[in-house]
XYZ file of C-alpha atoms in Angstrom:
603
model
C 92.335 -29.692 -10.374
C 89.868 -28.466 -8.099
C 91.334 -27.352 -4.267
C 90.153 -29.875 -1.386
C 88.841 -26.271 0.115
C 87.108 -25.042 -3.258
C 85.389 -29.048 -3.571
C 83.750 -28.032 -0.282
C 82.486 -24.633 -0.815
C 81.014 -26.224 -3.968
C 79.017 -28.516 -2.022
C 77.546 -25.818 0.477
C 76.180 -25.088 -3.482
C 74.059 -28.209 -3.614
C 70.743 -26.203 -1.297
C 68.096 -28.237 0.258
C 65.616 -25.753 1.732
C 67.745 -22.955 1.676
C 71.075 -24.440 2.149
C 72.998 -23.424 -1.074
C 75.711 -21.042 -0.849
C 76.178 -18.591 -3.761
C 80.317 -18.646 -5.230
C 81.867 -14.938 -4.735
C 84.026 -15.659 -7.786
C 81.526 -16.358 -10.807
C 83.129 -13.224 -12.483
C 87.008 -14.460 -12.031
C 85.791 -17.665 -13.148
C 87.261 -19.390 -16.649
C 84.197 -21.434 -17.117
C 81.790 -20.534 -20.413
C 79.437 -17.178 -19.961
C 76.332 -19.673 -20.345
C 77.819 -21.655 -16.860
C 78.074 -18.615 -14.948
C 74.758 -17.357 -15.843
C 73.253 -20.793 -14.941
C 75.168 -20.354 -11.383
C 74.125 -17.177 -11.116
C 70.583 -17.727 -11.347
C 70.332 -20.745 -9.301
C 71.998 -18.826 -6.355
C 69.310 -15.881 -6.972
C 66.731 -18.650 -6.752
C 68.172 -20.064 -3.606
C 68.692 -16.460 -1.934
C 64.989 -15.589 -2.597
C 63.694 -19.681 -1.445
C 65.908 -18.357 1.971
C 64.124 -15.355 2.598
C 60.718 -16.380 1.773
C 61.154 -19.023 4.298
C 62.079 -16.910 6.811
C 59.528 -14.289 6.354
C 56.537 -17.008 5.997
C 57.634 -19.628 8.734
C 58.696 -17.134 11.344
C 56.686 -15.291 13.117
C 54.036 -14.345 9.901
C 51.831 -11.823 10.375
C 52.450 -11.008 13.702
C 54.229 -7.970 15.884
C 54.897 -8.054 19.566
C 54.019 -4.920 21.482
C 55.054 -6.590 24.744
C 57.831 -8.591 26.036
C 55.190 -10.738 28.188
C 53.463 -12.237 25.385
C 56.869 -13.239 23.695
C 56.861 -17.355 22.800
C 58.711 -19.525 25.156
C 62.090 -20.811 24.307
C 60.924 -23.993 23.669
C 58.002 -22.601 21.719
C 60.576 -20.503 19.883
C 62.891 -23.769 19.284
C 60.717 -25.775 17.678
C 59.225 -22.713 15.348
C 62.435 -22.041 14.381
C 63.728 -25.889 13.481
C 60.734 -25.822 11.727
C 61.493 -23.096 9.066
C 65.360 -24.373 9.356
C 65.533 -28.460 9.456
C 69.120 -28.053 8.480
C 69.878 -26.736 11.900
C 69.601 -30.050 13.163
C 72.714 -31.369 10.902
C 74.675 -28.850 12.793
C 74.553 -30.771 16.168
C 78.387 -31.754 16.042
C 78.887 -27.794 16.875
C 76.652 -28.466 20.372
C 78.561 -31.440 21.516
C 81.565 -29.317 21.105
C 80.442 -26.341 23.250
C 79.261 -28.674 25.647
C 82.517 -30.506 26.402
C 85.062 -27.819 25.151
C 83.384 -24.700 26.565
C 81.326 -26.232 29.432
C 81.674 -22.732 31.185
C 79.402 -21.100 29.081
C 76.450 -23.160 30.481
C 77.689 -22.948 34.064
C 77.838 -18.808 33.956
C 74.819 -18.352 31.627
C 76.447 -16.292 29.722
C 76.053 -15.486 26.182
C 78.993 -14.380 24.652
C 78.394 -11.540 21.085
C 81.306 -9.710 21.269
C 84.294 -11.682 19.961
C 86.164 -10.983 16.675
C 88.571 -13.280 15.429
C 89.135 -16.935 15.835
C 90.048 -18.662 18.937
C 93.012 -21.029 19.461
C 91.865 -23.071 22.415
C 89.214 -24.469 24.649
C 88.367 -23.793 27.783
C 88.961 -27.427 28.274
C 91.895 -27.607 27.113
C 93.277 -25.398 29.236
C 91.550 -27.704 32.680
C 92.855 -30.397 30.979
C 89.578 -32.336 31.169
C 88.832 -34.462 28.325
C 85.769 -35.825 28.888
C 84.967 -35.550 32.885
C 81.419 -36.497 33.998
C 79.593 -32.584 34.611
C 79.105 -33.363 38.293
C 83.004 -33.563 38.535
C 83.283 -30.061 36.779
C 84.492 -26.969 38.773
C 81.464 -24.818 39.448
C 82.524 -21.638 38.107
C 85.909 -21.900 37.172
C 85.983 -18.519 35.702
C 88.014 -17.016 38.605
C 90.620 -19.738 38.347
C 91.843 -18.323 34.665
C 94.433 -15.988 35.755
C 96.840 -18.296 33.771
C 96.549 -17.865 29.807
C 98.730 -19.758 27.251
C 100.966 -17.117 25.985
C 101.372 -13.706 26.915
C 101.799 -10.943 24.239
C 104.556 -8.356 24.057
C 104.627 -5.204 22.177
C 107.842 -4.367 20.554
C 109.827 -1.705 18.236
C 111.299 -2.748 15.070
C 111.581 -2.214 11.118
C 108.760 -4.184 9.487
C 110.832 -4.097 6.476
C 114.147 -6.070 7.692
C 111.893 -8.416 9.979
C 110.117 -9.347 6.907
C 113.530 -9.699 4.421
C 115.729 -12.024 7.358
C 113.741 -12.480 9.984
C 114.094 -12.120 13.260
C 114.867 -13.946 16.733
C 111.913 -16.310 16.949
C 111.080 -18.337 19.606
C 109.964 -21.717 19.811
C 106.045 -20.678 20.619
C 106.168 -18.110 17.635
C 107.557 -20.711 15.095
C 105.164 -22.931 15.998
C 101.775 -21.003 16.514
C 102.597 -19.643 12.500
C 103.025 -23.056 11.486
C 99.900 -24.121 12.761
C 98.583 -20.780 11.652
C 99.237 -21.220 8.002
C 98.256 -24.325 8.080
C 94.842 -23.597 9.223
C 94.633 -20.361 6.360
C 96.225 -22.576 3.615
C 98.533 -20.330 3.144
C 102.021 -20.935 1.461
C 105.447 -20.186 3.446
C 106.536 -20.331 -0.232
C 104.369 -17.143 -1.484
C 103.681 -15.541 1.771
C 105.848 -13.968 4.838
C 104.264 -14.041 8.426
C 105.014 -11.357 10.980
C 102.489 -10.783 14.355
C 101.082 -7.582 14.038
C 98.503 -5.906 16.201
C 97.703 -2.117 14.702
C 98.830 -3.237 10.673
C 96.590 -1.010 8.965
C 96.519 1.591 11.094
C 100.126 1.558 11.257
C 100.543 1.665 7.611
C 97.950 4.435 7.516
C 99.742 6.743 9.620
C 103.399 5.889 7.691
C 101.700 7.106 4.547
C 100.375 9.931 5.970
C 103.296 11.302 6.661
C 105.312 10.572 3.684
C 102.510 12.664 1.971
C 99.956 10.317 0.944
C 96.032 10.795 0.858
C 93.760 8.569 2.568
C 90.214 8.383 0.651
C 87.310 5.967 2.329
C 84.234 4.134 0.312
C 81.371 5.472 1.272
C 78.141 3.299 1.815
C 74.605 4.648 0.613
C 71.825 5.542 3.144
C 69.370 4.033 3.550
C 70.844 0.087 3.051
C 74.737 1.253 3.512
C 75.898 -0.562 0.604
C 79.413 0.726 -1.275
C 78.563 3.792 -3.487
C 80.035 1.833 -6.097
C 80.137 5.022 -8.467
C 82.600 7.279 -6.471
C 84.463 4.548 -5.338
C 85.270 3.616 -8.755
C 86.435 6.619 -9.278
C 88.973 6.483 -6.769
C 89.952 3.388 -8.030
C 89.996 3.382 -11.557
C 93.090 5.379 -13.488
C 92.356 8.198 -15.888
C 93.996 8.425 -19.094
C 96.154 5.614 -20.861
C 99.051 5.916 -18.603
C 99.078 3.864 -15.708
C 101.128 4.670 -12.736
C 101.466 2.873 -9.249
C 97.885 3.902 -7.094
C 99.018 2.869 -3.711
C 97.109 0.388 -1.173
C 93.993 -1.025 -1.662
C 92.371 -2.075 2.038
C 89.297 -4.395 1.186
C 87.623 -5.657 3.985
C 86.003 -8.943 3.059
C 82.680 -8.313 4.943
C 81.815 -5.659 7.994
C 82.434 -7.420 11.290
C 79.730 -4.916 12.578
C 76.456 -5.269 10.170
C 77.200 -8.212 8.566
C 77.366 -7.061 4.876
C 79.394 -8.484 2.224
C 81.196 -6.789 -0.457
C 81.838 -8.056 -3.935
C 84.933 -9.616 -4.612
C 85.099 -7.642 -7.623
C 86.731 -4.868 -6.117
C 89.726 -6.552 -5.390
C 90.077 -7.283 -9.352
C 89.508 -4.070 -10.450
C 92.090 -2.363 -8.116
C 94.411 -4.752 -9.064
C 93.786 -3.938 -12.879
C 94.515 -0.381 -12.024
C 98.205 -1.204 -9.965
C 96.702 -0.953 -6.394
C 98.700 -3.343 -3.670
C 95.426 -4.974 -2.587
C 95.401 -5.400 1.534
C 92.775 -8.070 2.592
C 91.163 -7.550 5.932
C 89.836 -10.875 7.077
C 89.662 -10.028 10.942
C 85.776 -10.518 10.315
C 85.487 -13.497 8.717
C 84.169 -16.476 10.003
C 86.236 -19.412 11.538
C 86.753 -20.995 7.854
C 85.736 -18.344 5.894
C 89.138 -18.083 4.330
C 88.503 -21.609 2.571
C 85.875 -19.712 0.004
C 88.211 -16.810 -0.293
C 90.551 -18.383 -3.414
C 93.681 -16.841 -2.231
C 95.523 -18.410 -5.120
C 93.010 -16.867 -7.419
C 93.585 -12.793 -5.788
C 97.351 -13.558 -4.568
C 96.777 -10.151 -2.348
C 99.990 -8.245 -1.342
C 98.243 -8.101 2.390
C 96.657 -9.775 4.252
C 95.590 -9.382 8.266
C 93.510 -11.592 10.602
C 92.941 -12.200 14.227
C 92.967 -14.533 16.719
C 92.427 -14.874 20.697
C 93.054 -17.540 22.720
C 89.499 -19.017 24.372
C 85.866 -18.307 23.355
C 83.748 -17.338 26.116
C 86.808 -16.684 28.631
C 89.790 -15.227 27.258
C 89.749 -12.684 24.248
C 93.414 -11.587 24.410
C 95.313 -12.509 21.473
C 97.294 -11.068 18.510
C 96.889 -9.927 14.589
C 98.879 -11.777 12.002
C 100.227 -9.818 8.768
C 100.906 -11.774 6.127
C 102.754 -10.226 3.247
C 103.245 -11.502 -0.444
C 107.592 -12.189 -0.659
C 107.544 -10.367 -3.865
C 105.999 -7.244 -2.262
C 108.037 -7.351 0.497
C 110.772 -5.362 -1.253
C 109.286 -2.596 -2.377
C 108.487 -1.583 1.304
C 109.879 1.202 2.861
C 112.575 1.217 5.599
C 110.396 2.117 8.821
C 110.637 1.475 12.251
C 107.320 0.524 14.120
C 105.745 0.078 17.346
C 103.136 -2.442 16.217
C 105.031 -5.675 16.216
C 104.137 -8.063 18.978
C 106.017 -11.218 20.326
C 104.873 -14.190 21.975
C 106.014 -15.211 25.403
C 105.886 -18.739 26.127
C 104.566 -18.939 29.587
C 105.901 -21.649 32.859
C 103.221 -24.364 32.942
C 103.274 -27.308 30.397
C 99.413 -26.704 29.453
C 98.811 -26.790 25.893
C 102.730 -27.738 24.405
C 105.059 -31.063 24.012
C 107.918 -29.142 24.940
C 108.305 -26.265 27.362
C 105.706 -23.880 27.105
C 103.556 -22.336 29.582
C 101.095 -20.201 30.705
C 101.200 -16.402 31.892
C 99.104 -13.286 31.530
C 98.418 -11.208 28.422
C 98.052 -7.823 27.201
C 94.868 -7.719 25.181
C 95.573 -6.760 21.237
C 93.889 -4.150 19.522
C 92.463 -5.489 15.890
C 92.073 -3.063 13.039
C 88.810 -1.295 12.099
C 87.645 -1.167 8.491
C 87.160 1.858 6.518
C 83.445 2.495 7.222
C 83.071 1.426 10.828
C 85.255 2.270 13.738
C 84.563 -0.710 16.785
C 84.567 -0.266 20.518
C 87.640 -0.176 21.653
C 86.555 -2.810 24.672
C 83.547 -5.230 24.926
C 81.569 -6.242 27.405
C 83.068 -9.435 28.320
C 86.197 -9.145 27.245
C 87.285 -6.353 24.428
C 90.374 -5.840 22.920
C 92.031 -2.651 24.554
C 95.780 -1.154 23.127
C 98.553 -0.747 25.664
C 98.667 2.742 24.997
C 94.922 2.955 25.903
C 95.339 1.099 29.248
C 97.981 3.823 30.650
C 96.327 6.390 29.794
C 92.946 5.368 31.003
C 91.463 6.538 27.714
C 89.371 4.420 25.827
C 89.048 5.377 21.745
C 85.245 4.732 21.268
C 83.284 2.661 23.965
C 83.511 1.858 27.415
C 84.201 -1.292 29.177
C 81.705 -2.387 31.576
C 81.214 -2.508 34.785
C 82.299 -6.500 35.328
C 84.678 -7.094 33.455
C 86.736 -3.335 34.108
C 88.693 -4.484 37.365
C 89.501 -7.797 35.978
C 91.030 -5.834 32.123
C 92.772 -3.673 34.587
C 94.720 -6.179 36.544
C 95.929 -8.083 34.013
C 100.020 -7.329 33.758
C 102.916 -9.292 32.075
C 104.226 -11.148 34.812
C 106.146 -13.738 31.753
C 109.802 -14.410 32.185
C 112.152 -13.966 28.994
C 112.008 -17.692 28.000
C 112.217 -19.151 24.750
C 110.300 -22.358 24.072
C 112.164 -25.169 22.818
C 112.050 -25.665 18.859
C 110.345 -27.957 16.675
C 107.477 -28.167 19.080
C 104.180 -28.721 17.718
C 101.536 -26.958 19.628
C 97.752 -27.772 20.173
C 95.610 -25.392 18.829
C 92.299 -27.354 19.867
C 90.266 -24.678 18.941
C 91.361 -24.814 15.127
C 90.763 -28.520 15.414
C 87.447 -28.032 15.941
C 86.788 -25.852 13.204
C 88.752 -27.718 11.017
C 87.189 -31.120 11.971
C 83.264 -29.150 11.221
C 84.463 -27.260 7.892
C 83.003 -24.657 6.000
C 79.562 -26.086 5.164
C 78.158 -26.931 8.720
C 79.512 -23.409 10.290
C 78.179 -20.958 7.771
C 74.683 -23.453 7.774
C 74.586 -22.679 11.279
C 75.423 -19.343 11.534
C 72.787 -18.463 8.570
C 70.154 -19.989 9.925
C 70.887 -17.943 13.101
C 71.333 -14.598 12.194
C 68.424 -14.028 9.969
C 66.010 -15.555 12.837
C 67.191 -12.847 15.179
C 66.957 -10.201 12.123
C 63.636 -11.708 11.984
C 62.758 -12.051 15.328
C 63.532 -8.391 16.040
C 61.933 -6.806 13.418
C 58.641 -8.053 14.566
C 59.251 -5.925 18.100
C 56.738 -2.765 18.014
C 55.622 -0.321 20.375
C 51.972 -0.473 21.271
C 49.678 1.964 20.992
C 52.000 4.132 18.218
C 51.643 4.355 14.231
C 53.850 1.478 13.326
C 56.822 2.469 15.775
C 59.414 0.016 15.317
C 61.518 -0.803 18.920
C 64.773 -1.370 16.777
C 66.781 0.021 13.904
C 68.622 -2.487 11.713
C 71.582 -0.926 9.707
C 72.810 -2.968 6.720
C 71.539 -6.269 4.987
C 68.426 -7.287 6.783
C 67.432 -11.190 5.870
C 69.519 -12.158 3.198
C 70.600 -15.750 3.020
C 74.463 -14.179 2.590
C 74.902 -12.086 5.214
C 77.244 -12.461 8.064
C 76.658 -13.436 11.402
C 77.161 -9.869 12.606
C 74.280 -7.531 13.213
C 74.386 -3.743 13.896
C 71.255 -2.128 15.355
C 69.685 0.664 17.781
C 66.565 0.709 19.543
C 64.086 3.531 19.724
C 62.192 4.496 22.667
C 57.887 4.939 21.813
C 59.165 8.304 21.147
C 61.247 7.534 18.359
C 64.508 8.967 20.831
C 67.600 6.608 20.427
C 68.610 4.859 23.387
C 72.460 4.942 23.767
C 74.005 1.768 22.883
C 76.696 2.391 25.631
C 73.226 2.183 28.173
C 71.868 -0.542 25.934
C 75.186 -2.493 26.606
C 75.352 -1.914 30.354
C 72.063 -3.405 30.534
C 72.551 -6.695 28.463
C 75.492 -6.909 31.085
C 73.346 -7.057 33.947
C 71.622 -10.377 31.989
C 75.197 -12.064 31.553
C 74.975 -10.943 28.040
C 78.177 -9.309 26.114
C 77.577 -7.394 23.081
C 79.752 -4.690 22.240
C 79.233 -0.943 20.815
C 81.271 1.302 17.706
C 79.941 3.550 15.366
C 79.776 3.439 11.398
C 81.279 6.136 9.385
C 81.493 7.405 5.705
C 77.624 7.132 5.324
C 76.677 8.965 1.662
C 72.786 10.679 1.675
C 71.471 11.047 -1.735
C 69.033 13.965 -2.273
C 65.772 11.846 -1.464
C 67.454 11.614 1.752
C 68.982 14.953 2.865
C 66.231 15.511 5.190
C 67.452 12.710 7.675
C 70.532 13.102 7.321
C 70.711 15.709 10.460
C 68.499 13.215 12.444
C 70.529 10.173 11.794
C 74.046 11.334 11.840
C 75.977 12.706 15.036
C 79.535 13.140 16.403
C 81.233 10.113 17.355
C 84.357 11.517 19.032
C 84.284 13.093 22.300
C 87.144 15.481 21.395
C 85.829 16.062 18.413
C 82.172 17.258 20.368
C 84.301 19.848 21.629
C 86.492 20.978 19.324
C 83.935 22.352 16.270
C 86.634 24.546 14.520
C 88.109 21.651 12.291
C 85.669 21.447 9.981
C 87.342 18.552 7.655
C 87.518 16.846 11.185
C 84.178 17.001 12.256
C 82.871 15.481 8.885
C 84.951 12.855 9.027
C 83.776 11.976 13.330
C 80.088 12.434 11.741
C 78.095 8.560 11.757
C 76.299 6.380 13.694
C 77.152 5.046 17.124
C 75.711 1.499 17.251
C 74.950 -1.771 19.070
C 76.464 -4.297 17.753
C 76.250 -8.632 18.369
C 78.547 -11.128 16.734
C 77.780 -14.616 16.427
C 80.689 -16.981 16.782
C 80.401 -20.446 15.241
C 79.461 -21.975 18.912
C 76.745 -19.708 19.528
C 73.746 -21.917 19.494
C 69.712 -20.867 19.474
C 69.625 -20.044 23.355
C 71.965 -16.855 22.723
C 70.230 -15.027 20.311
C 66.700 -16.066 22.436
C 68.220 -14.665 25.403
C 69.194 -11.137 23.420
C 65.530 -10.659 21.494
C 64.126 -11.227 24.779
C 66.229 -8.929 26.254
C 65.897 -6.085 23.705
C 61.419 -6.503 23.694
C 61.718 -5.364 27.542
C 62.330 -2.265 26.412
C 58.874 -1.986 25.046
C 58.005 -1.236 28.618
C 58.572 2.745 28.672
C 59.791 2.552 32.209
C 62.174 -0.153 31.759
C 65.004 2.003 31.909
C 63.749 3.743 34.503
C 63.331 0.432 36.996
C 66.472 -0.359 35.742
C 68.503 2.533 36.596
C 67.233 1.394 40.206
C 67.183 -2.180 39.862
C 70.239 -3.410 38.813
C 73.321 -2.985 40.872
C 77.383 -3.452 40.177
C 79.675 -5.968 41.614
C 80.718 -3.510 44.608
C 76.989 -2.790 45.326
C 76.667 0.443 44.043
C 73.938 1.387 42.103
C 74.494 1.987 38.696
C 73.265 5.698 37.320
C 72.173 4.973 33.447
């Protein structure tokens, strides 16, 4: 019998202009050859009806040279629900922004640098169901100081949590139930402990204990997995087969937006890997197309914060298969979080409250390493906070006060038990499914791919403003896009200044660098241009010389479109990006724009 979940990522199938969704599993499938070749080619068909659309509808035959002449919003709108009428079936996603997250609209802001899913809404938390907007608060941004739940970082062996369990409270009982139940994932088959640092904690246990840590690596130009030496590392030599270690498969890049084939997963498993699934990328029900039943991973790790748009702090959850769980090794770690119930009766039937948090820190895949902060609101480690050191970007300018001030200022409360908690964000997304979200988010992404490869500097041979690294239209990529842009000179402007700027324009994007990039012989010759150090330390310590290969990539501007971003977002950022078609633009910036304290701002 076919899963209520796998019944609905069937019907994304059925495409009407470009509306099909291809299956990742044809090749774990037990249907007849003949049916999967049938699948196969009507998802090639519908992949290649997508992009055609996009190319011919938007935008044909045209390039901008300057950010005056760019269409109109409006204009923009109705080109683009032209070439994607199925945008317009997605309108239950715009009601919900505008009465959950109402604050979006009221600060302008466009919000492309969360990761994860949320729990809440901003309404939620005001407690205003469905207020008239002239009752709203005006900018109700200062009065957050009061989160759900506050997170606490604690000591402890994995291993024994895992096998008995540990003190839970009321809040953490109830935020996995509802957790699980969201994933559709089995208390029977799986064990749930909140972890913030999982793979990198497991990294640096092996490490120790002796073992090696090898990394795909993804070919240059389109960075896709160099299947051949991966398979290498993968596959066993010789007829006897002997325990490999972990597998870490992320499920797609949370910074360019490629997918990898499912296939990898199998064949590791053939070989005796323990397959790890990072899912802190996917989309809000991404996880219904996954077949968990189908891979049964030893690992798995997602995300989640608490409010789109106002309050990124959060936690990463760690689920582990029960019969893997014994073959872990006794360890004590420092990456286990709790949950503190907070003092006002917000969001709960019982007694839970409200305090502040300490942001999480997510893990980062294999090929790409992400900022350790966003604009708006990135994730930042307790360890980085005291020492005032941040791994790989810099937070800006608005937001830095406000990270810094936020403390735990929780008492050591328990909640009461058998509460059931209102996660009203996961409503949402469970109440829009799979279908509508990845429709929308489609249909968005590859406009702005579109939208931004057709910005140009005038007056130069063909000089393209931005660099797109990864899948460029493709009707399954993610809604994550990683990208430079190029001054008429063909210099790289830093994405750390390209991020300060969107700031000033109440736009968050975030910055990190990709890594493990392989050159093939046709492209040696870039590779010095295109490749650089992405570690401070590392600038300045040149000795190492394993080190330095492994710090060499590209650092990166990066967007990520959440489910509720809507066509006025990625508007705002191509319009923001074509002003820097205008050679001076940075330079009237640097005087321009100033910070909250009124000084002005040296980029």
């Amino acid at each position: 019998m076919q899963s209520p979940c796998l019944r609905e990522v069937s019907q994304a199938c059925l495409c009407t202009h470009g509306g099909c969704c291809p299956s990742p599993f044809f090749s774990l499938s037990p249907d007849p050859l003949h049916k999967v070749s049938k699948s196969r080619n009507t998802s090639a068909d519908c992949r290649r009806d997508f992009a055609a659309v996009t190319a011919s509808s938007i935008f044909p035959d045209t390039q901008f040279t300057n950010h005056e002449s760019l269409p109109s919003l409006q204009q923009s709108l109705t080109e683009f629900t032209k070439a994607y009428p199925q945008y317009f079936d997605t309108y239950q996603i715009d009601q919900i922004r505008a009465k959950e997250y109402y604050q979006l609209s009221l600060s302008n802001h466009t919000c492309l640098d969360y990761f994860g899913i949320g729990l809440f809404s901003y309404n939620q938390l005001h407690k205003q169901e469905s207020s008239p907007s002239h009752l709203r608060p005006s900018l109700p941004s200062q009065n957050l100081d009061i989160p759900f739940f506050s997170v606490s970082y604690k000591t402890g062996n994995l291993k024994t949590q895992l096998l008995h369990g540990g003190q839970e409270s009321g809040l953490e009982s109830a935020m996995k139930k509802r957790i699980m139940d969201f994933l559709n994932i089995s208390e029977n088959d799986y064990v749930y402990d909140y972890e913030s640092e999982a793979v990198e904690a497991m990294i640096r246990t092996s490490e120790k204990r002796g073992a090696r840590v090898m990394s795909a690596e993804f070919s240059w130009p389109r960075l896709r997995i160099n299947s051949e030496k991966l398979r290498k590392m993968v596959v066993s030599k010789g007829k006897k087969k002997k325990q490999r270690g972990l597998f870490v498969f992320p499920l797609h890049s949370r910074m360019t937006g490629a997918r990898y084939p499912y296939l990898w997963m199998r064949i590791a498993q053939e070989n005796d890997w323990h397959i790890l699934i990072d899912a802190c990328a996917l989309g809000p029900k991404d996880m219904d197309s996954f077949g968990l039943s189908l891979v049964r991973p030893d690992f798995l790790i997602c995300s989640f914060y608490q409010i789109f748009g106002e309050n990124p702090s959060g936690f990463g959850c760690l689920f582990v298969k029960k019969s893997t769980v014994p073959i872990l090794v006794d360890n004590t770690s420092s990456g286990m979080v709790s949950l503190l119930p907070a003092k006002k009766q917000l969001w709960l039937t019982d007694e839970f409250s409200s305090c502040e948090t300490e942001p999480e820190q997510t893990s980062k895949s294999k090929q790409e390493k992400v900022a350790a902060t966003n604009t708006f609101s990135g994730p930042m480690s307790i360890e980085m906070r005291q020492s005032g050191k941040l791994e790989q970007g810099e937070i800006s300018e608005v937001r830095r006060a406000e990270a810094d001030s936020i403390q735990q200022k929780n008492a050591n409360t328990n909640g009461g038990g058998g509460s059931e908690i209102e996660c009203r964000g996961l409503d949402q997304v469970d109440s829009l499914g799979l279908t509508m979200i990845s429709r929308r988010g489609r249909c968005l992404i590859n406009w702005l791919v579109n939208a931004l490869m057709k910005l140009q500097h005038p007056n130069t041979e063909g000089n393209a403003l931005v660099k797109i690294y990864g899948p460029k239209i493709r009707f399954d990529r993610g809604p994550a896009l990683a990208f430079n842009v190029f001054d008429w000179k063909r210099e790289k402007i830093e994405p750390v200044l390209v991020q300060k700027l969107a700031d000033r324009e109440n736009i968050s994007l975030s910055y990190g660098s990709l890594h493990h990039i392989w050159f093939s012989d046709k492209y040696q010759k870039e590779k010095d241009n295109v490749l650089e150090k992405t570690d401070r330390e590392a600038k300045s310590k040149s000795d190492n010389n394993r080190k330095d290969k492994a710090n060499l990539g590209i650092t990166v501007v990066t967007a990520s479109l959440g489910y509720l971003a809507n066509f006025e977002d990625v508007y705002r950022l191509w319009a923001f990006v074509a002003q820097f078609l205008d050679a001076d633009f940075v330079e009237k910036a640097r005087w321009r724009y100033t910070a909250l304290d009124q000084k002005t701002i040296e980029v």
